[in-house]
XYZ file of C-alpha atoms in Angstrom:
240
model
C 172.355 192.104 76.035
C 170.932 195.486 75.322
C 172.056 198.215 77.556
C 169.269 199.574 79.855
C 168.710 203.333 78.903
C 167.903 206.113 81.331
C 164.858 208.352 80.472
C 166.226 211.647 81.131
C 163.981 214.771 80.439
C 166.967 217.181 80.800
C 170.682 217.202 80.881
C 172.582 220.153 81.995
C 176.342 220.473 80.961
C 178.339 222.927 82.784
C 181.456 224.570 81.139
C 183.950 226.315 83.374
C 182.158 229.230 84.924
C 181.960 230.962 88.301
C 179.464 230.284 91.093
C 178.865 231.166 94.704
C 178.955 228.398 97.163
C 175.627 228.254 99.396
C 178.064 227.772 102.302
C 180.231 230.708 101.604
C 177.603 233.511 100.705
C 178.556 235.894 103.477
C 182.138 235.583 102.342
C 181.215 235.709 98.476
C 183.974 233.111 97.777
C 183.876 232.128 94.075
C 184.459 228.572 92.884
C 185.206 226.938 89.470
C 183.307 224.128 88.638
C 182.490 221.912 85.476
C 180.703 218.714 85.208
C 177.079 217.674 84.528
C 173.667 216.702 86.391
C 170.893 214.510 84.767
C 167.550 214.894 85.763
C 165.507 211.622 85.316
C 161.883 211.472 84.813
C 161.119 208.571 87.263
C 157.233 209.188 87.454
C 155.106 206.292 86.195
C 151.848 207.837 86.942
C 150.555 211.002 85.115
C 147.978 213.513 86.326
C 144.473 213.280 84.828
C 144.455 214.723 81.296
C 148.292 215.084 81.118
C 149.602 213.749 77.598
C 151.866 210.733 77.866
C 155.247 211.502 76.536
C 156.875 209.549 73.613
C 158.948 206.480 74.382
C 158.190 206.637 78.061
C 156.890 203.749 80.217
C 153.739 204.281 82.348
C 151.609 202.310 84.825
C 148.290 201.421 83.331
C 145.410 199.088 84.248
C 143.559 196.435 82.248
C 140.350 194.559 83.292
C 139.785 191.067 82.672
C 137.863 187.848 83.554
C 139.702 185.841 86.338
C 139.669 182.792 83.867
C 141.629 184.749 81.396
C 144.154 186.241 83.683
C 146.502 183.287 83.962
C 147.022 183.057 80.058
C 147.449 186.832 79.843
C 150.160 186.793 82.451
C 151.898 183.588 81.034
C 151.492 184.219 77.332
C 150.906 187.973 76.894
C 147.895 189.820 75.565
C 146.098 189.008 72.376
C 144.950 192.171 70.608
C 141.311 192.867 70.142
C 140.183 192.800 66.599
C 138.283 196.180 66.988
C 137.007 198.919 69.500
C 136.812 202.517 70.018
C 140.330 202.968 68.937
C 140.565 200.090 66.488
C 142.837 196.931 66.913
C 145.004 196.648 69.787
C 145.328 196.187 73.602
C 143.128 198.374 75.638
C 143.998 199.802 78.913
C 143.971 202.974 80.986
C 145.946 205.046 83.280
C 142.644 205.449 85.225
C 141.784 202.438 87.219
C 138.216 203.315 87.256
C 138.063 202.842 83.607
C 139.547 199.264 83.856
C 136.999 198.567 86.555
C 134.152 198.679 84.074
C 135.448 195.762 81.896
C 134.604 193.088 81.356
C 130.952 192.852 81.491
C 130.915 190.221 84.480
C 130.134 189.555 88.006
C 132.368 191.797 90.246
C 133.850 188.864 92.007
C 134.997 187.438 88.614
C 136.824 190.528 87.454
C 140.576 190.926 87.854
C 142.443 194.322 87.272
C 145.959 193.740 86.035
C 148.446 196.327 86.675
C 150.664 196.842 83.709
C 153.839 198.534 82.639
C 153.379 199.890 79.195
C 156.170 201.446 76.827
C 153.985 203.625 74.633
C 156.422 204.506 72.042
C 154.988 207.063 69.540
C 151.596 208.302 70.799
C 148.903 209.782 68.738
C 146.349 211.917 70.813
C 142.796 211.385 69.531
C 140.678 214.458 69.777
C 139.671 217.311 67.436
C 141.180 217.263 63.979
C 142.828 213.902 64.570
C 139.428 212.067 65.119
C 139.762 210.806 61.521
C 142.683 208.659 62.665
C 140.670 207.176 65.441
C 141.145 203.679 64.218
C 143.999 204.158 61.613
C 146.596 205.719 63.832
C 148.926 202.560 63.530
C 149.063 202.993 59.729
C 150.363 206.609 60.258
C 153.247 205.322 62.260
C 152.112 205.379 65.815
C 152.470 202.795 68.460
C 149.649 203.894 71.026
C 146.544 205.871 70.727
C 145.461 208.067 73.601
C 141.793 209.197 74.047
C 141.637 211.831 76.716
C 139.014 211.895 79.338
C 137.682 215.162 77.711
C 137.027 213.297 74.346
C 136.013 209.934 75.532
C 132.533 210.815 76.230
C 132.529 209.104 79.619
C 134.955 211.294 81.332
C 137.616 208.627 81.668
C 140.837 208.436 79.460
C 141.689 205.230 77.430
C 144.756 204.012 75.504
C 145.214 201.381 72.878
C 148.558 199.694 72.324
C 149.254 198.103 69.136
C 151.923 195.522 69.961
C 151.370 193.577 73.273
C 155.252 193.134 73.433
C 155.162 196.630 74.893
C 153.248 195.463 77.740
C 154.266 193.780 80.909
C 152.165 192.659 83.734
C 153.568 193.699 87.025
C 150.897 193.269 89.457
C 147.353 192.517 90.577
C 145.464 195.967 91.351
C 142.156 194.219 92.086
C 140.895 190.661 92.806
C 138.394 190.048 95.567
C 139.481 186.254 95.585
C 142.554 186.030 97.687
C 143.565 182.581 96.701
C 143.011 183.686 92.997
C 145.200 186.836 93.533
C 147.882 184.811 95.491
C 148.043 182.238 92.283
C 148.316 185.137 89.850
C 150.971 186.935 91.690
C 153.013 183.729 91.759
C 152.515 183.701 87.982
C 153.994 187.250 87.559
C 157.029 186.385 89.907
C 157.769 183.158 87.972
C 157.554 185.115 84.608
C 159.744 188.094 85.875
C 162.387 185.578 87.123
C 162.513 183.544 83.718
C 162.092 186.708 81.344
C 165.872 187.279 81.313
C 168.128 184.384 82.406
C 170.988 186.723 82.202
C 169.751 189.040 84.982
C 171.827 187.079 87.534
C 174.805 187.875 85.830
C 174.604 191.531 86.117
C 177.048 193.444 88.069
C 177.060 197.045 89.319
C 179.215 199.364 87.691
C 181.857 200.890 90.025
C 181.383 204.317 88.614
C 177.614 204.765 88.096
C 176.202 201.651 90.019
C 174.058 200.543 87.300
C 173.610 196.794 87.077
C 175.099 195.734 83.862
C 176.400 192.670 82.005
C 179.059 194.624 79.973
C 181.623 196.608 81.860
C 181.291 200.231 81.421
C 184.488 202.043 80.091
C 185.756 204.631 82.641
C 186.991 207.782 81.250
C 188.975 210.850 82.639
C 187.100 214.022 83.688
C 188.215 216.901 81.121
C 188.669 219.187 83.996
C 189.656 217.554 87.248
C 190.980 214.285 85.514
C 189.150 212.117 87.823
C 188.025 208.662 86.647
C 184.204 208.808 85.827
C 181.497 206.618 84.041
C 179.537 208.243 81.205
C 176.516 206.795 82.729
C 176.829 208.777 86.069
C 173.858 210.935 87.030
C 176.147 213.754 87.972
C 179.746 214.790 88.264
C 181.031 217.969 89.654
C 184.574 218.885 90.207
C 185.314 222.066 92.295
C 188.624 223.777 93.448
C 189.009 227.385 94.806
C 189.879 230.086 92.243
C 193.367 231.442 92.671
């Protein structure tokens, strides 16, 4: 089973150095420390106009007719043959954009909440407008049309591979029975998606759920037993 990766925006490694403990400022007691701290980008929502980062996953929305929603949840999306950004699956981080699709009665519209692994992203504006419908041929997985370039003030994304998209919820549905039925389908899909998920066990070192046991190692400074996937480790001792 493929190991789940952490999306870390910054990793600090601390060689041996001298620092002042916050609790001992008045006495100015120096400490020796070593270790690391990983800062993980857990944000799934971006502010309006903020560019999506390569290989990250984000929450997006897709509007569809309620009659099409069960098939999308059960079998996945079918890419459109064309559109503003060419072939692909259209979605947006702005739910108001998704609320405009499809052209049907409001009570027949369902807004799906998605988790999208954007991969390599091409921002479509200015000089890159010539790649508006050919971005995938240039090696990109997702095209992003910012609100400032969309002409309607709402950003839009086009994802080439439907496998990058997972339906995780129902963001809007006026029919409570339909919404309940669709949410049950999503739950069933998440349970059957990975039959091995029940075999996952927490690592004693980092706490991550994993099928394969992580190899514990010795800290180079304090010799404590540590897991390479730990978010942080700091060993401290008073300077002589």
